[in-house]
């Protein structure tokens, strides 16, 4: 795109899209050209107060009007979860690259339709999974790549949240989609961040144990996964983090290799390493991590061709999360297909 501005449109006012806008503050080459509601009752006022780059952008009640009049190069799609795929497909068909709230779809069928829209129109699609840019997780990733613990054999991930004041629609599966796709996908991303091996199979369980007011929102979940290299992984997901806890979430990853163990506690800001010949020591954080900005810079280059690794990863993690939810619903071990975007 040369010296031209990268035009960014915002569709939807619920979810993690402010984190995208935050990273664009240091990117003068990005211009926010318009905001569009994903739902009738959405309100951008609080975002406009915090993000100066949005205060003069026009607000549209219909996302299709934003796409037609502003012709953005890339859009964020961040609204109620059952609306994500439909809005993203409209934007892809308008030639826009996508940064979407996760999961990208609530069903395999809808995920396949989005993949077809993305690949047919030659656009990129990034899921909002920026936890992988955490400096503690980055330290763990660096140590694994440098061979500090040898070959990775087992991984244990944890994602715990306070329940807080969840919207009423969290209690409806057809709108919410399930806690494994919404929260568990982060745990899958933690695991994926430190291993190049694909997920091949999954068993899972989930239940609502403590929040009857949101009956179809599971508050405890577990996953057990097989990886292509023979390693195994587990994930624990819950909405039972106490209100008095120092942080809203508790993210944690344990990586077991045949030469040592890494424990990365992201919420506590601590990453430790122990090996057969060295006692436990703390690893330095890898600072300066970005997630959305590198993707946006990629869009400023020409000739992307095939979908980027970031796009493929976003679809693969969504597909894996949906298969994990299926495994929990059916009480069966499910094989995970290799093809990105497939069911």
PDB file of N, CA and C in Angstrom, residues 114-151:
ATOM      1  N   UNK A 114     -16.963 -19.328   6.482  1.00  0.00           N
ATOM      2  CA  UNK A 114     -16.056 -18.191   6.656  1.00  0.00           C
ATOM      3  C   UNK A 114     -14.728 -18.469   5.970  1.00  0.00           C
ATOM      4  N   UNK A 115     -14.216 -19.689   6.100  1.00  0.00           N
ATOM      5  CA  UNK A 115     -12.959 -20.061   5.429  1.00  0.00           C
ATOM      6  C   UNK A 115     -13.089 -19.880   3.915  1.00  0.00           C
ATOM      7  N   UNK A 116     -14.223 -20.286   3.369  1.00  0.00           N
ATOM      8  CA  UNK A 116     -14.440 -20.138   1.926  1.00  0.00           C
ATOM      9  C   UNK A 116     -14.478 -18.666   1.526  1.00  0.00           C
ATOM     10  N   UNK A 117     -15.104 -17.830   2.366  1.00  0.00           N
ATOM     11  CA  UNK A 117     -15.160 -16.393   2.061  1.00  0.00           C
ATOM     12  C   UNK A 117     -13.776 -15.764   2.125  1.00  0.00           C
ATOM     13  N   UNK A 118     -12.987 -16.161   3.116  1.00  0.00           N
ATOM     14  CA  UNK A 118     -11.642 -15.621   3.282  1.00  0.00           C
ATOM     15  C   UNK A 118     -10.742 -16.026   2.121  1.00  0.00           C
ATOM     16  N   UNK A 119     -10.745 -17.307   1.777  1.00  0.00           N
ATOM     17  CA  UNK A 119      -9.839 -17.791   0.730  1.00  0.00           C
ATOM     18  C   UNK A 119     -10.301 -17.354  -0.663  1.00  0.00           C
ATOM     19  N   UNK A 120     -11.612 -17.330  -0.888  1.00  0.00           N
ATOM     20  CA  UNK A 120     -12.127 -16.900  -2.194  1.00  0.00           C
ATOM     21  C   UNK A 120     -11.792 -15.442  -2.475  1.00  0.00           C
ATOM     22  N   UNK A 121     -11.869 -14.606  -1.428  1.00  0.00           N
ATOM     23  CA  UNK A 121     -11.622 -13.170  -1.598  1.00  0.00           C
ATOM     24  C   UNK A 121     -10.163 -12.779  -1.364  1.00  0.00           C
ATOM     25  N   UNK A 122      -9.329 -13.753  -1.004  1.00  0.00           N
ATOM     26  CA  UNK A 122      -7.906 -13.471  -0.838  1.00  0.00           C
ATOM     27  C   UNK A 122      -7.588 -12.535   0.304  1.00  0.00           C
ATOM     28  N   UNK A 123      -8.359 -12.639   1.402  1.00  0.00           N
ATOM     29  CA  UNK A 123      -8.120 -11.775   2.558  1.00  0.00           C
ATOM     30  C   UNK A 123      -7.576 -12.600   3.722  1.00  0.00           C
ATOM     31  N   UNK A 124      -7.028 -11.906   4.712  1.00  0.00           N
ATOM     32  CA  UNK A 124      -6.501 -12.546   5.915  1.00  0.00           C
ATOM     33  C   UNK A 124      -7.513 -12.425   7.050  1.00  0.00           C
ATOM     34  N   UNK A 125      -7.407 -13.322   8.032  1.00  0.00           N
ATOM     35  CA  UNK A 125      -8.344 -13.328   9.152  1.00  0.00           C
ATOM     36  C   UNK A 125      -7.601 -13.736  10.425  1.00  0.00           C
ATOM     37  N   UNK A 126      -7.539 -12.824  11.370  1.00  0.00           N
ATOM     38  CA  UNK A 126      -6.843 -13.069  12.634  1.00  0.00           C
ATOM     39  C   UNK A 126      -7.851 -13.121  13.775  1.00  0.00           C
ATOM     40  N   UNK A 127      -7.808 -14.181  14.570  1.00  0.00           N
ATOM     41  CA  UNK A 127      -8.651 -14.259  15.766  1.00  0.00           C
ATOM     42  C   UNK A 127      -8.002 -13.461  16.895  1.00  0.00           C
ATOM     43  N   UNK A 128      -8.844 -12.885  17.763  1.00  0.00           N
ATOM     44  CA  UNK A 128      -8.353 -12.073  18.877  1.00  0.00           C
ATOM     45  C   UNK A 128      -7.850 -12.975  20.005  1.00  0.00           C
ATOM     46  N   UNK A 129      -6.672 -13.555  19.782  1.00  0.00           N
ATOM     47  CA  UNK A 129      -6.044 -14.460  20.746  1.00  0.00           C
ATOM     48  C   UNK A 129      -4.681 -13.906  21.140  1.00  0.00           C
ATOM     49  N   UNK A 130      -4.683 -12.659  21.605  1.00  0.00           N
ATOM     50  CA  UNK A 130      -3.418 -11.976  21.862  1.00  0.00           C
ATOM     51  C   UNK A 130      -2.759 -12.380  23.174  1.00  0.00           C
ATOM     52  N   UNK A 131      -3.337 -13.318  23.918  1.00  0.00           N
ATOM     53  CA  UNK A 131      -2.658 -13.823  25.111  1.00  0.00           C
ATOM     54  C   UNK A 131      -1.306 -14.442  24.768  1.00  0.00           C
ATOM     55  N   UNK A 132      -1.154 -14.923  23.540  1.00  0.00           N
ATOM     56  CA  UNK A 132       0.114 -15.551  23.165  1.00  0.00           C
ATOM     57  C   UNK A 132       1.258 -14.534  23.117  1.00  0.00           C
ATOM     58  N   UNK A 133       0.934 -13.248  23.122  1.00  0.00           N
ATOM     59  CA  UNK A 133       1.964 -12.213  23.144  1.00  0.00           C
ATOM     60  C   UNK A 133       2.384 -11.838  24.558  1.00  0.00           C
ATOM     61  N   UNK A 134       1.845 -12.523  25.571  1.00  0.00           N
ATOM     62  CA  UNK A 134       2.236 -12.241  26.952  1.00  0.00           C
ATOM     63  C   UNK A 134       3.740 -12.452  27.122  1.00  0.00           C
ATOM     64  N   UNK A 135       4.446 -11.522  27.789  1.00  0.00           N
ATOM     65  CA  UNK A 135       5.908 -11.641  27.919  1.00  0.00           C
ATOM     66  C   UNK A 135       6.363 -12.881  28.676  1.00  0.00           C
ATOM     67  N   UNK A 136       5.519 -13.414  29.571  1.00  0.00           N
ATOM     68  CA  UNK A 136       5.874 -14.641  30.290  1.00  0.00           C
ATOM     69  C   UNK A 136       5.749 -15.852  29.374  1.00  0.00           C
ATOM     70  N   UNK A 137       4.649 -15.917  28.613  1.00  0.00           N
ATOM     71  CA  UNK A 137       4.493 -17.016  27.660  1.00  0.00           C
ATOM     72  C   UNK A 137       5.571 -16.936  26.586  1.00  0.00           C
ATOM     73  N   UNK A 138       5.940 -15.722  26.192  1.00  0.00           N
ATOM     74  CA  UNK A 138       7.006 -15.555  25.205  1.00  0.00           C
ATOM     75  C   UNK A 138       8.336 -16.066  25.746  1.00  0.00           C
ATOM     76  N   UNK A 139       8.580 -15.885  27.050  1.00  0.00           N
ATOM     77  CA  UNK A 139       9.805 -16.401  27.669  1.00  0.00           C
ATOM     78  C   UNK A 139       9.821 -17.924  27.629  1.00  0.00           C
ATOM     79  N   UNK A 140       8.679 -18.538  27.899  1.00  0.00           N
ATOM     80  CA  UNK A 140       8.577 -19.997  27.842  1.00  0.00           C
ATOM     81  C   UNK A 140       8.796 -20.493  26.423  1.00  0.00           C
ATOM     82  N   UNK A 141       8.186 -19.815  25.471  1.00  0.00           N
ATOM     83  CA  UNK A 141       8.342 -20.188  24.065  1.00  0.00           C
ATOM     84  C   UNK A 141       9.806 -20.113  23.635  1.00  0.00           C
ATOM     85  N   UNK A 142      10.489 -19.063  24.044  1.00  0.00           N
ATOM     86  CA  UNK A 142      11.902 -18.878  23.700  1.00  0.00           C
ATOM     87  C   UNK A 142      12.756 -20.009  24.273  1.00  0.00           C
ATOM     88  N   UNK A 143      12.493 -20.387  25.527  1.00  0.00           N
ATOM     89  CA  UNK A 143      13.272 -21.447  26.168  1.00  0.00           C
ATOM     90  C   UNK A 143      13.045 -22.791  25.485  1.00  0.00           C
ATOM     91  N   UNK A 144      11.811 -23.051  25.082  1.00  0.00           N
ATOM     92  CA  UNK A 144      11.511 -24.300  24.381  1.00  0.00           C
ATOM     93  C   UNK A 144      12.232 -24.332  23.044  1.00  0.00           C
ATOM     94  N   UNK A 145      12.176 -23.229  22.291  1.00  0.00           N
ATOM     95  CA  UNK A 145      12.825 -23.177  20.981  1.00  0.00           C
ATOM     96  C   UNK A 145      14.335 -23.328  21.087  1.00  0.00           C
ATOM     97  N   UNK A 146      14.895 -22.848  22.182  1.00  0.00           N
ATOM     98  CA  UNK A 146      16.342 -22.954  22.381  1.00  0.00           C
ATOM     99  C   UNK A 146      16.764 -24.303  22.942  1.00  0.00           C
ATOM    100  N   UNK A 147      15.806 -25.202  23.116  1.00  0.00           N
ATOM    101  CA  UNK A 147      16.127 -26.570  23.541  1.00  0.00           C
ATOM    102  C   UNK A 147      16.420 -26.723  25.014  1.00  0.00           C
ATOM    103  N   UNK A 148      15.992 -25.791  25.838  1.00  0.00           N
ATOM    104  CA  UNK A 148      16.302 -25.822  27.272  1.00  0.00           C
ATOM    105  C   UNK A 148      15.737 -27.060  27.972  1.00  0.00           C
ATOM    106  N   UNK A 149      14.604 -27.591  27.491  1.00  0.00           N
ATOM    107  CA  UNK A 149      14.016 -28.759  28.159  1.00  0.00           C
ATOM    108  C   UNK A 149      13.944 -29.970  27.230  1.00  0.00           C
ATOM    109  N   UNK A 150      14.695 -29.943  26.141  1.00  0.00           N
ATOM    110  CA  UNK A 150      14.698 -31.076  25.222  1.00  0.00           C
ATOM    111  C   UNK A 150      13.398 -31.169  24.442  1.00  0.00           C
ATOM    112  N   UNK A 151      12.945 -32.389  24.213  1.00  0.00           N
ATOM    113  CA  UNK A 151      11.713 -32.616  23.466  1.00  0.00           C
ATOM    114  C   UNK A 151      10.502 -32.502  24.387  1.00  0.00           C
TER     115      UNK A 151
END
